[in-house]
Structure formats: structure tokens, C-alpha cells
Amino acid sequence: MKSYVIHFIRHGAVDETLSGKYIGTTDPPLSDKGRAALRRLDFEMRYPGAQALFTSPLKRCTETCKILYPNLKPLVIANLSECNFGEWEGKTADELKDDADFRKWLAGDNTVKPPRGESNADFVRRICKMFESIVEGLMKTGTTESVIVTHGGVIMTLLAVYGLPQAKPFEWTMDNGFGYSVRITPMLWQRGKVTEVFKRIPEQKEEDPC
């Protein structure tokens, strides 16, 4: 039976992320260092090919697509965006440490949400519905290999929900420009909505024996 491979790639670095601020729906571009790091990774390592490319609409993701997959036109999906941190956007954990709701949210309380933002439960519900619709579309069209360029929080959450081996979100952390490949077998997907996480990307290039 045909299987479907999806490659998740986290966008390149932005200055705000490096300074430890919560950057969800805020839309900064890649930093100069972030662009240079992606180009270096693309030169030194091997990113997977794909028949289809999906991306979050935020600049740090669309710019990553242009660097890593210049010949593929991405399908922009709003629900691939990072969690909306509301009034916590642009602030650090240290700045929010005295906020009781922030402490509950950080501890994993799914009922708490940032002011004018998105609760953990709403975030998980949104991205899971989006991912399942992508998988269904790939199966209907017979698209066997695709790339999703999105945010670290999105990737870690989806792998924690659907990935085998089972692991907590923080166990699926990855650096900017890196990610994971998953394999979906229709029978297993239809039975239990699970995916096999089978490698990290990008991969080391094979040395030329000559």
C-alpha cells in the first residue's frame, strides 16, 4: 500500500527569537544571520525533495521556503501559524513571571489563554484540524512526498499528538532550519491517526567516493 512522507522544517532564525521573547503571530522577517545560516545548511547538508510545499503565512516561514525551495510555489495556510500569544507577544518569561495566568499557562493549564490570545487547547485543536485536512488532501491527490515549513511550537505539538514513538512536545525540539520526517500509512492513519517519525532533517551529504 502506498505511504505518504511529510517533512516538517522549522523556519530560520529571527532576532526576536534569539532574545528570548514570545513571538507567535508577530511577523518579523528572518534576521541576516538566520538567512545566512539557512543558506549554509542548504549548501553543506541535504534537504529532501518534495512534490508539494506548505507554509505558514508569516514572513519567517515564507522566506525560509524561498531559500530552501526556490523552485516550488508554496501553498500558504493560515492555520500553520504559531500560537497567538496575545498581549504576551514580544515579552520574555522574566517580564511575565509575576502574571498568575502566565504561570498557569506555562504549567500546562489548557483552560488559560493570554489576554486577546489563544489557549493551549485552542492552539492544539486548530493545528490538528489543519494537519488532518492536509493529510486527507495528500491521499486524495496521491501526493506522496511533501514539505511543511512552519514554527517550532506547531511541529513539536503535532509530533506529540500524532508521532510514533510517542514523546512529549519538548522531546521534539529542533534548531532553526531543522526538522523531522514522518511516514503515514493509510491503514494506520485511518485506524488510529498515527505517523511514524523516522528521521531528522536535513541530512549529511554522502561523500563522493571519487
mmCIF file of C-alpha atoms in Angstrom:
data_model
loop_
_atom_site.group_PDB
_atom_site.id
_atom_site.type_symbol
_atom_site.label_atom_id
_atom_site.label_comp_id
_atom_site.label_asym_id
_atom_site.label_seq_id
_atom_site.Cartn_x
_atom_site.Cartn_y
_atom_site.Cartn_z
ATOM 1 C CA MET A 1 0.000 0.000 0.000
ATOM 2 C CA LYS A 2 1.206 3.499 -0.856
ATOM 3 C CA SER A 3 2.680 5.549 2.002
ATOM 4 C CA TYR A 4 2.979 9.311 2.352
ATOM 5 C CA VAL A 5 6.021 11.195 3.632
ATOM 6 C CA ILE A 6 5.808 14.662 5.157
ATOM 7 C CA HIS A 7 8.937 16.635 6.045
ATOM 8 C CA PHE A 8 8.495 19.219 8.812
ATOM 9 C CA ILE A 9 11.039 22.072 8.760
ATOM 10 C CA ARG A 10 11.281 24.833 11.339
ATOM 11 C CA HIS A 11 11.814 28.311 9.882
ATOM 12 C CA GLY A 12 15.128 30.153 10.078
ATOM 13 C CA ALA A 13 16.093 32.405 12.960
ATOM 14 C CA VAL A 14 14.767 35.890 13.685
ATOM 15 C CA ASP A 15 16.314 38.451 16.020
ATOM 16 C CA GLU A 16 13.345 38.464 18.418
ATOM 17 C CA THR A 17 13.552 34.716 18.974
ATOM 18 C CA LEU A 18 17.233 34.957 19.825
ATOM 19 C CA SER A 19 16.480 37.479 22.572
ATOM 20 C CA GLY A 20 14.019 35.115 24.271
ATOM 21 C CA LYS A 21 10.778 36.942 23.516
ATOM 22 C CA TYR A 22 7.457 35.234 22.843
ATOM 23 C CA ILE A 23 6.991 35.664 19.101
ATOM 24 C CA GLY A 24 3.859 33.936 17.855
ATOM 25 C CA THR A 25 1.749 35.855 15.355
ATOM 26 C CA THR A 26 4.143 38.826 15.408
ATOM 27 C CA ASP A 27 5.626 38.899 11.911
ATOM 28 C CA PRO A 28 9.331 39.806 11.799
ATOM 29 C CA PRO A 29 11.432 38.711 8.828
ATOM 30 C CA LEU A 30 14.398 36.377 9.076
ATOM 31 C CA SER A 31 17.482 38.006 10.502
ATOM 32 C CA ASP A 32 20.593 38.356 8.340
ATOM 33 C CA LYS A 33 22.212 35.630 10.444
ATOM 34 C CA GLY A 34 19.118 33.471 10.003
ATOM 35 C CA ARG A 35 19.268 33.768 6.215
ATOM 36 C CA ALA A 36 22.994 33.051 6.140
ATOM 37 C CA ALA A 37 22.576 30.015 8.400
ATOM 38 C CA LEU A 38 19.868 28.555 6.140
ATOM 39 C CA ARG A 39 21.989 29.044 3.031
ATOM 40 C CA ARG A 40 24.905 27.364 4.784
ATOM 41 C CA LEU A 41 22.747 24.413 5.826
ATOM 42 C CA ASP A 42 21.390 24.108 2.296
ATOM 43 C CA PHE A 43 24.945 24.043 0.917
ATOM 44 C CA GLU A 44 26.502 21.726 3.488
ATOM 45 C CA MET A 45 23.605 19.323 4.070
ATOM 46 C CA ARG A 46 20.780 17.748 2.088
ATOM 47 C CA TYR A 47 17.159 18.822 2.355
ATOM 48 C CA PRO A 48 14.532 16.425 0.985
ATOM 49 C CA GLY A 49 12.791 16.954 -2.311
ATOM 50 C CA ALA A 50 9.025 17.232 -2.481
ATOM 51 C CA GLN A 51 6.025 17.338 -4.780
ATOM 52 C CA ALA A 52 4.204 19.905 -2.647
ATOM 53 C CA LEU A 53 5.231 22.665 -0.255
ATOM 54 C CA PHE A 54 3.044 24.081 2.524
ATOM 55 C CA THR A 55 3.899 27.055 4.722
ATOM 56 C CA SER A 56 2.718 29.308 7.498
ATOM 57 C CA PRO A 57 1.898 32.793 6.151
ATOM 58 C CA LEU A 58 4.388 34.512 8.457
ATOM 59 C CA LYS A 59 7.490 36.026 6.854
ATOM 60 C CA ARG A 60 9.984 33.862 8.703
ATOM 61 C CA CYS A 61 8.398 30.803 7.082
ATOM 62 C CA THR A 62 7.723 32.139 3.582
ATOM 63 C CA GLU A 63 11.293 33.490 3.413
ATOM 64 C CA THR A 64 12.619 30.092 4.531
ATOM 65 C CA CYS A 65 10.686 28.488 1.655
ATOM 66 C CA LYS A 66 12.276 30.867 -0.862
ATOM 67 C CA ILE A 67 15.772 29.988 0.358
ATOM 68 C CA LEU A 68 15.382 26.212 0.652
ATOM 69 C CA TYR A 69 12.836 25.571 -2.129
ATOM 70 C CA PRO A 70 13.170 28.413 -4.654
ATOM 71 C CA ASN A 71 11.615 26.359 -7.457
ATOM 72 C CA LEU A 72 8.487 25.321 -5.559
ATOM 73 C CA LYS A 73 5.492 27.602 -5.098
ATOM 74 C CA PRO A 74 4.243 27.121 -1.538
ATOM 75 C CA LEU A 75 0.617 26.760 -0.560
ATOM 76 C CA VAL A 76 0.147 29.273 2.270
ATOM 77 C CA ILE A 77 -2.087 28.004 5.088
ATOM 78 C CA ALA A 78 -3.161 30.433 7.815
ATOM 79 C CA ASN A 79 -3.679 27.671 10.386
ATOM 80 C CA LEU A 80 0.003 26.719 10.176
ATOM 81 C CA SER A 81 0.762 29.911 12.129
ATOM 82 C CA GLU A 82 2.352 29.765 15.557
ATOM 83 C CA CYS A 83 0.261 30.145 18.717
ATOM 84 C CA ASN A 84 -1.213 33.623 19.205
ATOM 85 C CA PHE A 85 0.333 34.902 22.448
ATOM 86 C CA GLY A 86 -1.934 37.961 22.535
ATOM 87 C CA GLU A 87 -0.718 40.626 24.947
ATOM 88 C CA TRP A 88 2.267 38.424 25.830
ATOM 89 C CA GLU A 89 3.698 38.835 22.331
ATOM 90 C CA GLY A 90 7.133 40.436 22.379
ATOM 91 C CA LYS A 91 7.650 39.847 26.102
ATOM 92 C CA THR A 92 10.044 37.497 27.851
ATOM 93 C CA ALA A 93 9.218 34.917 30.509
ATOM 94 C CA ASP A 94 11.051 37.061 33.033
ATOM 95 C CA GLU A 95 8.815 40.016 32.214
ATOM 96 C CA LEU A 96 5.719 37.834 32.695
ATOM 97 C CA LYS A 97 6.819 35.870 35.765
ATOM 98 C CA ASP A 98 4.507 37.800 38.131
ATOM 99 C CA ASP A 99 1.421 37.185 35.966
ATOM 100 C CA ALA A 100 -0.666 34.433 37.625
ATOM 101 C CA ASP A 101 -2.291 33.421 34.330
ATOM 102 C CA PHE A 102 1.099 33.167 32.660
ATOM 103 C CA ARG A 103 2.358 30.842 35.393
ATOM 104 C CA LYS A 104 -0.709 28.613 34.971
ATOM 105 C CA TRP A 105 -0.317 28.661 31.182
ATOM 106 C CA LEU A 106 3.366 27.803 31.454
ATOM 107 C CA ALA A 107 2.475 24.887 33.738
ATOM 108 C CA GLY A 108 0.235 23.489 31.001
ATOM 109 C CA ASP A 109 -3.222 24.622 32.075
ATOM 110 C CA ASN A 110 -5.170 24.277 28.818
ATOM 111 C CA THR A 111 -8.007 26.499 30.021
ATOM 112 C CA VAL A 112 -5.825 29.582 30.423
ATOM 113 C CA LYS A 113 -5.065 31.835 27.497
ATOM 114 C CA PRO A 114 -3.073 35.041 27.047
ATOM 115 C CA PRO A 115 -5.208 38.197 27.038
ATOM 116 C CA ARG A 116 -6.536 38.562 23.474
ATOM 117 C CA GLY A 117 -4.610 35.416 22.592
ATOM 118 C CA GLU A 118 -5.076 31.690 22.131
ATOM 119 C CA SER A 119 -5.285 28.985 24.804
ATOM 120 C CA ASN A 120 -3.165 25.845 24.539
ATOM 121 C CA ALA A 121 -6.328 23.832 23.898
ATOM 122 C CA ASP A 122 -7.459 26.144 21.082
ATOM 123 C CA PHE A 123 -3.989 26.075 19.540
ATOM 124 C CA VAL A 124 -3.821 22.266 19.562
ATOM 125 C CA ARG A 125 -7.357 21.978 18.158
ATOM 126 C CA ARG A 126 -6.578 24.428 15.348
ATOM 127 C CA ILE A 127 -3.349 22.862 14.138
ATOM 128 C CA CYS A 128 -4.593 19.271 14.469
ATOM 129 C CA LYS A 129 -7.648 20.011 12.332
ATOM 130 C CA MET A 130 -5.371 21.688 9.795
ATOM 131 C CA PHE A 131 -2.887 18.771 9.729
ATOM 132 C CA GLU A 132 -5.593 16.162 9.269
ATOM 133 C CA SER A 133 -7.009 18.134 6.345
ATOM 134 C CA ILE A 134 -3.542 18.273 4.743
ATOM 135 C CA VAL A 135 -3.112 14.509 5.113
ATOM 136 C CA GLU A 136 -6.547 13.867 3.619
ATOM 137 C CA GLY A 137 -5.683 16.138 0.683
ATOM 138 C CA LEU A 138 -2.391 14.355 0.054
ATOM 139 C CA MET A 139 -4.133 10.991 0.000
ATOM 140 C CA LYS A 140 -6.878 12.197 -2.338
ATOM 141 C CA THR A 141 -4.365 13.641 -4.799
ATOM 142 C CA GLY A 142 -1.789 10.850 -4.454
ATOM 143 C CA THR A 143 0.921 13.310 -3.388
ATOM 144 C CA THR A 144 3.432 11.012 -1.715
ATOM 145 C CA GLU A 145 6.096 13.484 -0.570
ATOM 146 C CA SER A 146 5.609 16.995 0.784
ATOM 147 C CA VAL A 147 7.279 19.622 2.952
ATOM 148 C CA ILE A 148 5.670 21.737 5.677
ATOM 149 C CA VAL A 149 7.644 24.835 6.718
ATOM 150 C CA THR A 150 6.250 26.120 9.977
ATOM 151 C CA HIS A 151 7.057 27.001 13.591
ATOM 152 C CA GLY A 152 8.743 25.028 16.349
ATOM 153 C CA GLY A 153 5.632 25.038 18.529
ATOM 154 C CA VAL A 154 3.488 23.712 15.693
ATOM 155 C CA ILE A 155 5.905 20.898 14.821
ATOM 156 C CA MET A 156 6.502 19.799 18.418
ATOM 157 C CA THR A 157 2.780 19.733 19.152
ATOM 158 C CA LEU A 158 1.858 17.770 16.025
ATOM 159 C CA LEU A 159 4.573 15.197 16.627
ATOM 160 C CA ALA A 160 3.480 14.811 20.245
ATOM 161 C CA VAL A 161 -0.125 14.209 19.118
ATOM 162 C CA TYR A 162 0.425 12.014 16.054
ATOM 163 C CA GLY A 163 4.022 10.788 16.167
ATOM 164 C CA LEU A 164 5.434 7.358 16.938
ATOM 165 C CA PRO A 165 7.486 6.836 19.002
ATOM 166 C CA GLN A 166 5.316 8.707 21.487
ATOM 167 C CA ALA A 167 7.026 11.621 23.217
ATOM 168 C CA LYS A 168 6.219 14.896 24.950
ATOM 169 C CA PRO A 169 6.346 18.104 22.893
ATOM 170 C CA PHE A 170 9.633 19.268 24.459
ATOM 171 C CA GLU A 171 11.257 15.992 23.389
ATOM 172 C CA TRP A 172 10.734 17.000 19.754
ATOM 173 C CA THR A 173 12.692 20.255 19.972
ATOM 174 C CA MET A 174 14.760 21.305 16.969
ATOM 175 C CA ASP A 175 17.025 24.162 15.924
ATOM 176 C CA ASN A 176 16.058 26.682 13.255
ATOM 177 C CA GLY A 177 16.259 25.133 9.800
ATOM 178 C CA PHE A 178 15.984 21.585 11.135
ATOM 179 C CA GLY A 179 13.049 19.236 11.478
ATOM 180 C CA TYR A 180 11.679 15.709 11.210
ATOM 181 C CA SER A 181 10.309 13.405 8.532
ATOM 182 C CA VAL A 182 7.177 11.348 9.157
ATOM 183 C CA ARG A 183 5.695 8.448 7.214
ATOM 184 C CA ILE A 184 1.949 7.920 7.008
ATOM 185 C CA THR A 185 0.450 4.551 6.093
ATOM 186 C CA PRO A 186 -3.214 4.919 5.110
ATOM 187 C CA MET A 187 -4.348 1.861 7.062
ATOM 188 C CA LEU A 188 -2.684 3.009 10.289
ATOM 189 C CA TRP A 189 -3.850 6.580 9.751
ATOM 190 C CA GLN A 190 -7.446 5.552 9.248
ATOM 191 C CA ARG A 191 -7.309 3.236 12.239
ATOM 192 C CA GLY A 192 -5.581 5.463 14.781
ATOM 193 C CA LYS A 193 -4.291 8.664 13.114
ATOM 194 C CA VAL A 194 -0.644 7.927 13.827
ATOM 195 C CA THR A 195 2.538 8.732 11.906
ATOM 196 C CA GLU A 196 5.995 7.169 12.080
ATOM 197 C CA VAL A 197 8.750 9.696 12.797
ATOM 198 C CA PHE A 198 11.695 8.100 11.012
ATOM 199 C CA LYS A 199 14.490 10.669 10.658
ATOM 200 C CA ARG A 200 15.775 14.154 11.391
ATOM 201 C CA ILE A 201 16.424 16.607 8.574
ATOM 202 C CA PRO A 202 18.440 17.958 6.878
ATOM 203 C CA GLU A 203 20.775 15.006 6.448
ATOM 204 C CA GLN A 204 24.516 14.905 5.995
ATOM 205 C CA LYS A 205 25.508 14.733 2.334
ATOM 206 C CA GLU A 206 27.112 11.481 1.268
ATOM 207 C CA GLU A 207 30.771 11.872 0.471
ATOM 208 C CA ASP A 208 31.787 11.394 -3.133
ATOM 209 C CA PRO A 209 33.840 8.148 -3.268
ATOM 210 C CA CYS A 210 35.889 9.630 -6.104
#
